[in-house]
PDB file of C-alpha atoms in Angstrom:
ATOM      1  CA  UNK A   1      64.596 -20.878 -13.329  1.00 41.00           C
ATOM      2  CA  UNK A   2      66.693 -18.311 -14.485  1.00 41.00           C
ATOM      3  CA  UNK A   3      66.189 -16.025 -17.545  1.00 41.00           C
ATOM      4  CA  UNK A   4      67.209 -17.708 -20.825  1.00 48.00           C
ATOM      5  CA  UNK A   5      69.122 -14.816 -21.671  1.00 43.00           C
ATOM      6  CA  UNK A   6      71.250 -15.592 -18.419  1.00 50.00           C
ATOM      7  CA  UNK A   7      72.257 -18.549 -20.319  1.00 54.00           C
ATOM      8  CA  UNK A   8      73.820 -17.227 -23.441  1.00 60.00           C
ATOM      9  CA  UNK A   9      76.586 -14.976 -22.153  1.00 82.00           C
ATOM     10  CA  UNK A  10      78.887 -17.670 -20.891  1.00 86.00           C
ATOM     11  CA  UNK A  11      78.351 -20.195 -23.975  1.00 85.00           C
ATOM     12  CA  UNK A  12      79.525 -16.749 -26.249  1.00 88.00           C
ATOM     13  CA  UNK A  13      82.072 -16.549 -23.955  1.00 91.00           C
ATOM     14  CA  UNK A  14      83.840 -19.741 -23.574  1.00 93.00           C
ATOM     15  CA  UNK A  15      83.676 -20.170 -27.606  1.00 94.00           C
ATOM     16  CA  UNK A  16      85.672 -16.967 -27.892  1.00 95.00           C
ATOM     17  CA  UNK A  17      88.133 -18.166 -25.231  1.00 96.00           C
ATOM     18  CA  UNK A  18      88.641 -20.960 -27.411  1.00 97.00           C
ATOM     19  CA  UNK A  19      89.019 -19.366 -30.571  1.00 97.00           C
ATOM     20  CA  UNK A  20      91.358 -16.753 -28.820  1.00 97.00           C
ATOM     21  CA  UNK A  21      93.423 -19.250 -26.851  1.00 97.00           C
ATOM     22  CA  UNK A  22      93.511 -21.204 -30.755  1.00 97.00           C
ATOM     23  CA  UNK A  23      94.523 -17.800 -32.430  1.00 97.00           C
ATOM     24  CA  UNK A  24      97.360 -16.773 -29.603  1.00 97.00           C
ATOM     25  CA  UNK A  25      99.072 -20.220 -29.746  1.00 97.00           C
ATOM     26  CA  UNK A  26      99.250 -20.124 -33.862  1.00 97.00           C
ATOM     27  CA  UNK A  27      98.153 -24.043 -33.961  1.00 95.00           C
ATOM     28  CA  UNK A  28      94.784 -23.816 -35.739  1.00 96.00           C
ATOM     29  CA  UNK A  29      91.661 -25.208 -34.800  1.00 97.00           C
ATOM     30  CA  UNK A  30      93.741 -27.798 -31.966  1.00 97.00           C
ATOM     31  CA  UNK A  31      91.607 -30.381 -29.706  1.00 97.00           C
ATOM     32  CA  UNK A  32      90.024 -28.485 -27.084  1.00 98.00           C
ATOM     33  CA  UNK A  33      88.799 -30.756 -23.944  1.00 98.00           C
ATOM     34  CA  UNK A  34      87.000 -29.509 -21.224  1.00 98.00           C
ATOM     35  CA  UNK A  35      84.716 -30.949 -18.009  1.00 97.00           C
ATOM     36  CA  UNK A  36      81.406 -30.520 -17.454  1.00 96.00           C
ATOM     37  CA  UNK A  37      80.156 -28.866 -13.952  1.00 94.00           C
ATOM     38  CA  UNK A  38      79.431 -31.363 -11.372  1.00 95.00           C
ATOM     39  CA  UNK A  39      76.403 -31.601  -9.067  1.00 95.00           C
ATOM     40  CA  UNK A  40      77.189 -29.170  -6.649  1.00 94.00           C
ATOM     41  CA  UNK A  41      74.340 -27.429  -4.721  1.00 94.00           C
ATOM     42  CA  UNK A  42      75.732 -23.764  -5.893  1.00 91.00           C
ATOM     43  CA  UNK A  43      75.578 -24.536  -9.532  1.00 91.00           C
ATOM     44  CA  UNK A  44      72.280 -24.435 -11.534  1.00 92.00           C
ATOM     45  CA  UNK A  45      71.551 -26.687 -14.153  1.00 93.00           C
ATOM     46  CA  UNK A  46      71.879 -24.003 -16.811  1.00 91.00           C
ATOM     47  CA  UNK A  47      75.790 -23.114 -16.517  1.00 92.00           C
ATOM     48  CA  UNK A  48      75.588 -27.115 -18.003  1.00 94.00           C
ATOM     49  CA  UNK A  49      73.716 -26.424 -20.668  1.00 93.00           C
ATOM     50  CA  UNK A  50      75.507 -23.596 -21.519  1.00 92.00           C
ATOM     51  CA  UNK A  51      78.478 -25.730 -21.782  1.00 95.00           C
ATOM     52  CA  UNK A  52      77.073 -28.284 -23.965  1.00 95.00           C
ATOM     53  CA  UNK A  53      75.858 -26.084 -26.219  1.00 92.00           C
ATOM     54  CA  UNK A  54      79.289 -24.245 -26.669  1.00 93.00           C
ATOM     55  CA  UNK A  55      80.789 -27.728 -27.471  1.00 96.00           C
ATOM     56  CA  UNK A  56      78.386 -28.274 -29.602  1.00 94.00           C
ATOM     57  CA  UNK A  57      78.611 -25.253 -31.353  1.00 93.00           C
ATOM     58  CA  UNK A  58      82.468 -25.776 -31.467  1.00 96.00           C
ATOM     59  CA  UNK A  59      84.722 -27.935 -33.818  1.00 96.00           C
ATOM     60  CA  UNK A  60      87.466 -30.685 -32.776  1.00 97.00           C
ATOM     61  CA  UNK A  61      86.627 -30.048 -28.946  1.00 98.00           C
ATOM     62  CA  UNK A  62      85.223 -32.584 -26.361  1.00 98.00           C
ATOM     63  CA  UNK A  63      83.152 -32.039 -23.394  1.00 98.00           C
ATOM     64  CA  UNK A  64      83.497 -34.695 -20.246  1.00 98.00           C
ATOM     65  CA  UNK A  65      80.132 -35.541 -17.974  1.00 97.00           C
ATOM     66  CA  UNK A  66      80.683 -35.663 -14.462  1.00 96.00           C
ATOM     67  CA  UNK A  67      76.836 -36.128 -13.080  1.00 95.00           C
ATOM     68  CA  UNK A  68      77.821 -39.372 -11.599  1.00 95.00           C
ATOM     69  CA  UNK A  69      81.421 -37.888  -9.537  1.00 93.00           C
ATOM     70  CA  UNK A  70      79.909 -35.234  -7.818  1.00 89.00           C
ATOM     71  CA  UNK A  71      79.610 -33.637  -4.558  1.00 90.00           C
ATOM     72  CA  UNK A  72      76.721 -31.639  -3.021  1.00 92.00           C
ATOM     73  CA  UNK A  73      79.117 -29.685  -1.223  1.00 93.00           C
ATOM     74  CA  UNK A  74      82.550 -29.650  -3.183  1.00 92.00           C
ATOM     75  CA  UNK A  75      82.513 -27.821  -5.983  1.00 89.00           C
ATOM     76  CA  UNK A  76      85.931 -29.617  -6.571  1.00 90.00           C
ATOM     77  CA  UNK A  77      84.289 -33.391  -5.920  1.00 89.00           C
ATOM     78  CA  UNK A  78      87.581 -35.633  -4.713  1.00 92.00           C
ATOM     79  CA  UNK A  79      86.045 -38.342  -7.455  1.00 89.00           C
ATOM     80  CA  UNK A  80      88.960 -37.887 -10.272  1.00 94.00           C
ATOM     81  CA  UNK A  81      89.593 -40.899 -11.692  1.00 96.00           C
ATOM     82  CA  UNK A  82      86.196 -41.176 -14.130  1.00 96.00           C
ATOM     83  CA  UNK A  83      86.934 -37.488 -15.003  1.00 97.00           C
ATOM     84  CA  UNK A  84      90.368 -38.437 -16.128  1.00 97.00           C
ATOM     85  CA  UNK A  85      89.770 -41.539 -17.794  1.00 97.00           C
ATOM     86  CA  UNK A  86      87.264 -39.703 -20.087  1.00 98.00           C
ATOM     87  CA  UNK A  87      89.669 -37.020 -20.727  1.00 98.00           C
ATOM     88  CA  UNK A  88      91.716 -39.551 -22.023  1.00 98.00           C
ATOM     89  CA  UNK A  89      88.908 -41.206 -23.933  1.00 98.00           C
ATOM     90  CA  UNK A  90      88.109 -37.882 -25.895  1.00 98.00           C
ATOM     91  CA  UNK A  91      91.981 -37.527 -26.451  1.00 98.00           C
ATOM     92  CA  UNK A  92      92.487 -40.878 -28.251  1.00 98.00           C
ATOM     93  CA  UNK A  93      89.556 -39.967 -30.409  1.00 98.00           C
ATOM     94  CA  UNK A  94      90.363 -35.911 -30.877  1.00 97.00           C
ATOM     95  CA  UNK A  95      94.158 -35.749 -30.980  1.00 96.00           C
ATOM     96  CA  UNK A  96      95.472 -39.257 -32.260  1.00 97.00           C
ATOM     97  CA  UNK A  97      92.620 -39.924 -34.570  1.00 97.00           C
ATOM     98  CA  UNK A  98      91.378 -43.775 -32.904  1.00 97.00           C
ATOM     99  CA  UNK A  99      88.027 -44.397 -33.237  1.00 96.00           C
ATOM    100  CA  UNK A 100      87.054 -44.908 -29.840  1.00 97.00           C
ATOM    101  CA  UNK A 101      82.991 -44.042 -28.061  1.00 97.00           C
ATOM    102  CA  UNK A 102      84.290 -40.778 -25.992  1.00 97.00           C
ATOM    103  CA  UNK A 103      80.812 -38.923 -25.435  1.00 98.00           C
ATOM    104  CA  UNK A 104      77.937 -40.153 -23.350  1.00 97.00           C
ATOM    105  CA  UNK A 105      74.461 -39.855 -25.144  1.00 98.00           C
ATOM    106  CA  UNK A 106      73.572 -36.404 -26.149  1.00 97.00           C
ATOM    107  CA  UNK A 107      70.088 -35.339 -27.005  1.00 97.00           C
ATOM    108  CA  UNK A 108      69.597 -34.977 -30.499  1.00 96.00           C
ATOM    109  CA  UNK A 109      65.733 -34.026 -31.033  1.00 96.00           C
ATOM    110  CA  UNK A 110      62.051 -34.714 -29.616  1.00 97.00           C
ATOM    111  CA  UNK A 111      58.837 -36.000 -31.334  1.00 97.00           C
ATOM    112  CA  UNK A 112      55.378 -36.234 -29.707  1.00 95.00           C
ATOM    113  CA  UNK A 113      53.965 -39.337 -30.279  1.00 92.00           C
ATOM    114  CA  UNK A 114      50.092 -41.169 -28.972  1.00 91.00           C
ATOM    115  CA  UNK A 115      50.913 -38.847 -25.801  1.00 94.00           C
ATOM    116  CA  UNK A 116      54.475 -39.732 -25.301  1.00 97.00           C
ATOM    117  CA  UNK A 117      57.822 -37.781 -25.817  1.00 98.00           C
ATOM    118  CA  UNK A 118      60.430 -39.851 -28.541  1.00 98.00           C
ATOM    119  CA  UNK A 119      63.846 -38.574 -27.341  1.00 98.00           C
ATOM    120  CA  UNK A 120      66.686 -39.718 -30.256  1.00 98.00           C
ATOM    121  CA  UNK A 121      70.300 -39.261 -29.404  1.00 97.00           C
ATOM    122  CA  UNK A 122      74.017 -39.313 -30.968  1.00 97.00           C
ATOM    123  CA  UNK A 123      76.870 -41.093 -29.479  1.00 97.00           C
ATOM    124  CA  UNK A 124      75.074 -44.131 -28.453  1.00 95.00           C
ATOM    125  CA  UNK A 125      78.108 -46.390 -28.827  1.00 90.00           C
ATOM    126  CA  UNK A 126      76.524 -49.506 -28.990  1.00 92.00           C
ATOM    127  CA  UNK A 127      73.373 -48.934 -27.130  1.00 96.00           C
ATOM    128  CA  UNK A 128      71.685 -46.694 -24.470  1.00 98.00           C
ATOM    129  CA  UNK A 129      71.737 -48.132 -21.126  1.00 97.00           C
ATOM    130  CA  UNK A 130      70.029 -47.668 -17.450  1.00 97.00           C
ATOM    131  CA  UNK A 131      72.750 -47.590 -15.095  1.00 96.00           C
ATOM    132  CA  UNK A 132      71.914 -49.528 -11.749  1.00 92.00           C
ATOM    133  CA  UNK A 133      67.937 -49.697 -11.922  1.00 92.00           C
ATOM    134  CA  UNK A 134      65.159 -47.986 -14.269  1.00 95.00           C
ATOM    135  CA  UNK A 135      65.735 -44.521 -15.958  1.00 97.00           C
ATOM    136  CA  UNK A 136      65.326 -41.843 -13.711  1.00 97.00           C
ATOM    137  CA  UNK A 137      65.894 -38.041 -13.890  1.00 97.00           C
ATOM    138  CA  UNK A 138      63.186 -37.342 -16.110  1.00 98.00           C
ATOM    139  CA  UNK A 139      60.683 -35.042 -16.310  1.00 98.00           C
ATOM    140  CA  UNK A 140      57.826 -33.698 -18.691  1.00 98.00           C
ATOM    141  CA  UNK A 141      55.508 -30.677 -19.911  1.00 97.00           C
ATOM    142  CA  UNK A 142      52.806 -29.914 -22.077  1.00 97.00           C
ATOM    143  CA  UNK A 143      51.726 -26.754 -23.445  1.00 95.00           C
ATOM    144  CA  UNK A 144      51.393 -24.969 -20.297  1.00 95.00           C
ATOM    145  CA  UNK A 145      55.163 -25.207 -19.384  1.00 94.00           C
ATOM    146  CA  UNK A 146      54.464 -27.110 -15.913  1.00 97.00           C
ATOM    147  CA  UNK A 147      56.850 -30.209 -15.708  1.00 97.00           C
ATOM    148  CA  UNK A 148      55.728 -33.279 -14.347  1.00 98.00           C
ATOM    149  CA  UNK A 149      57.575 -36.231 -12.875  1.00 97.00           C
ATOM    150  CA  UNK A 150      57.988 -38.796 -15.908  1.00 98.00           C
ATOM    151  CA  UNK A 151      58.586 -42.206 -16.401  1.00 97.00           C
ATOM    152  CA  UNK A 152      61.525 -43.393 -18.967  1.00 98.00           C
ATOM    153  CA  UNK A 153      61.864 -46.222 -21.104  1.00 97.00           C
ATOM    154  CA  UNK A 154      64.556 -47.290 -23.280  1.00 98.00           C
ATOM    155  CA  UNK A 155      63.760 -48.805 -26.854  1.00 95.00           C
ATOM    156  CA  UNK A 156      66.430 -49.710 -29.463  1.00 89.00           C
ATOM    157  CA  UNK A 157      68.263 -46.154 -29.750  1.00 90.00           C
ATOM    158  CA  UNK A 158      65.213 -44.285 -28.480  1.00 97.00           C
ATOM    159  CA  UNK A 159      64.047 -43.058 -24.874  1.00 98.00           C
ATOM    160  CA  UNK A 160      60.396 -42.950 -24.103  1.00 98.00           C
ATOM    161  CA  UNK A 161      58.901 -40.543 -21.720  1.00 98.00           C
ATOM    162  CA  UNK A 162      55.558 -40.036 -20.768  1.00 98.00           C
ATOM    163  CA  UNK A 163      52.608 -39.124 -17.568  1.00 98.00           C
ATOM    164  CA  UNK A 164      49.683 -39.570 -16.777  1.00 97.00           C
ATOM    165  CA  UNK A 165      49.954 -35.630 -16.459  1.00 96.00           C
ATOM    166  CA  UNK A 166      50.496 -34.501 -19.276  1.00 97.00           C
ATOM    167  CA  UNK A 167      48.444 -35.813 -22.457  1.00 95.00           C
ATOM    168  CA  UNK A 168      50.469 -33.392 -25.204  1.00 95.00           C
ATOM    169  CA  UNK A 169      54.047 -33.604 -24.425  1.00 97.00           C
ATOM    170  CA  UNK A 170      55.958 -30.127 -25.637  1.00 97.00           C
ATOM    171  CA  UNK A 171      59.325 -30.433 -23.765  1.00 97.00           C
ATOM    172  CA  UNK A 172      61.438 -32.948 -21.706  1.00 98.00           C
ATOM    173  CA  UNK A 173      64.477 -32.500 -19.085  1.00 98.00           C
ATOM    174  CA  UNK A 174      66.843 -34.515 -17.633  1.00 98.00           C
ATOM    175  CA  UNK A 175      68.661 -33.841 -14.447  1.00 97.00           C
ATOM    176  CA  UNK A 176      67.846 -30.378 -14.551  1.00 96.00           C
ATOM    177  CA  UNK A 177      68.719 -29.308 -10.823  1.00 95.00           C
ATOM    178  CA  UNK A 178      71.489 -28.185  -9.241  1.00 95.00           C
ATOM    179  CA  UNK A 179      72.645 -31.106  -8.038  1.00 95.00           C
ATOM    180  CA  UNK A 180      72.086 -33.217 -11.002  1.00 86.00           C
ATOM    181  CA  UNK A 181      71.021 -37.039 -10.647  1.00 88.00           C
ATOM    182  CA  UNK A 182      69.848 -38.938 -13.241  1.00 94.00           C
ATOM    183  CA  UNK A 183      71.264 -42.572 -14.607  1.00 97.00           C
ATOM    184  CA  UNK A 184      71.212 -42.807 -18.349  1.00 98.00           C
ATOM    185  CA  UNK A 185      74.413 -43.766 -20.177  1.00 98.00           C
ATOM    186  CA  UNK A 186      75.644 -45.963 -22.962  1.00 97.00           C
ATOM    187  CA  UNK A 187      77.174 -49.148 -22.915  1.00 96.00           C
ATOM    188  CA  UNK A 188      80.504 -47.579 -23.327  1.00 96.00           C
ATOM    189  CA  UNK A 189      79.892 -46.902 -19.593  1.00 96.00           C
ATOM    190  CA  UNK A 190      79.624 -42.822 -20.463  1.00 98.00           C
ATOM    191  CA  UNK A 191      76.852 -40.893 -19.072  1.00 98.00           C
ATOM    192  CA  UNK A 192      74.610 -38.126 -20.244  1.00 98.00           C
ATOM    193  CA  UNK A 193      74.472 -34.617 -20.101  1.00 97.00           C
ATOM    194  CA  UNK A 194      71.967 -33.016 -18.586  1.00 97.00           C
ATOM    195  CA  UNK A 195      69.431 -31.350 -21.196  1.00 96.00           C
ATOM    196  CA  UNK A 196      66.508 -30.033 -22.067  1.00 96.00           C
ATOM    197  CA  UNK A 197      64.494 -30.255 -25.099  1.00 96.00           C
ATOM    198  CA  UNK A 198      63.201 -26.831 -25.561  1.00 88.00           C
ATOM    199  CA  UNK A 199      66.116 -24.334 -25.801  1.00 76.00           C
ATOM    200  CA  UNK A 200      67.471 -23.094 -29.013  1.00 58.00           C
ATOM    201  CA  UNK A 201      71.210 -22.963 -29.117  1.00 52.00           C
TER     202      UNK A 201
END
């Protein structure tokens, strides 16, 4: 993959376009909402991370997930009306102050744990859920840094990952590929971004 350092240029970057665009218009810190990167087979998973980590470096904004309205080959995917109705979600709760679930899960932090990975989360709403089947889009690596195809479990607020592979889990990622799959979401019917557990913001 990509240099880490190739990753830290855009999510400086779109914080100070937010804090200029907040500073030109005069209307303090405002509600900033912006969409995620689709699947698209000429965007790697790392421009997605950058973005999550800029909103979650950066107050009163909102970030929309779009790993389920995607197109392999459209960078512009015709699938609109999820986008917008999460746009509106993260309005309601940003701008007019209701207290409404408008974030999928978002990985919060890792333990290792009899030779599985614990992955704990904010914005579970009222549970984490497996859209459509089991949880897929996971995979795992020990010390060495090699991932391995993993096998996900949900329990209470919790995801479990483990394989045979790998007997000292260090990191976990989900939907880390260009074109993004992966089906974990919370039963406000909002799916996750894609993440892994290792980078440093």
């Amino acid at each position: 993959r990509p240099p880490r350092s190739t990753l830290f240029p855009y999510t400086t970057l779109f914080r100070s376009l937010i804090a200029d665009w907040r500073k030109q218009w005069g209307e303090g810190d405002f509600p900033f909402l912006f969409v995620q990167i689709a699947p698209f087979n000429g965007m790697p998973p790392e421009i997605r991370e950058a973005q999550l980590l800029a909103w979650q470096a950066t107050k009163n904004t909102a970030m929309v997930v779009t790993i389920d309205c995607g197109d392999a080959g459209d960078i512009h995917p015709a699938h609109k009306q999820p986008v917008g109705a999460r746009l509106a979600l993260a309005a309601r709760a940003l701008a007019y102050g209701e207290s409404v679930e408008y974030s999928g899960p978002v990985f919060a932090r890792m333990k290792s744990k009899s030779h599985r990975a614990v992955l704990t989360f904010t914005h579970t709403g009222e549970g984490l859920m497996a859209k459509n089947g089991p949880l897929t889009g996971f995979n795992i690596a020990g010390p060495d840094g090699v991932f391995h195809p993993a096998s996900a479990e949900i329990k209470k607020d919790t995801i479990i990952v483990s394989s045979p592979d790998v007997k000292d889990p260090t990191a976990v990622r989900y939907a880390w590929a260009n074109v993004a799959a992966g089906n974990l979401f919370n039963r406000a019917g909002l799916p996750a971004s894609p993440f892994q557990t290792d980078v440093k913001p």
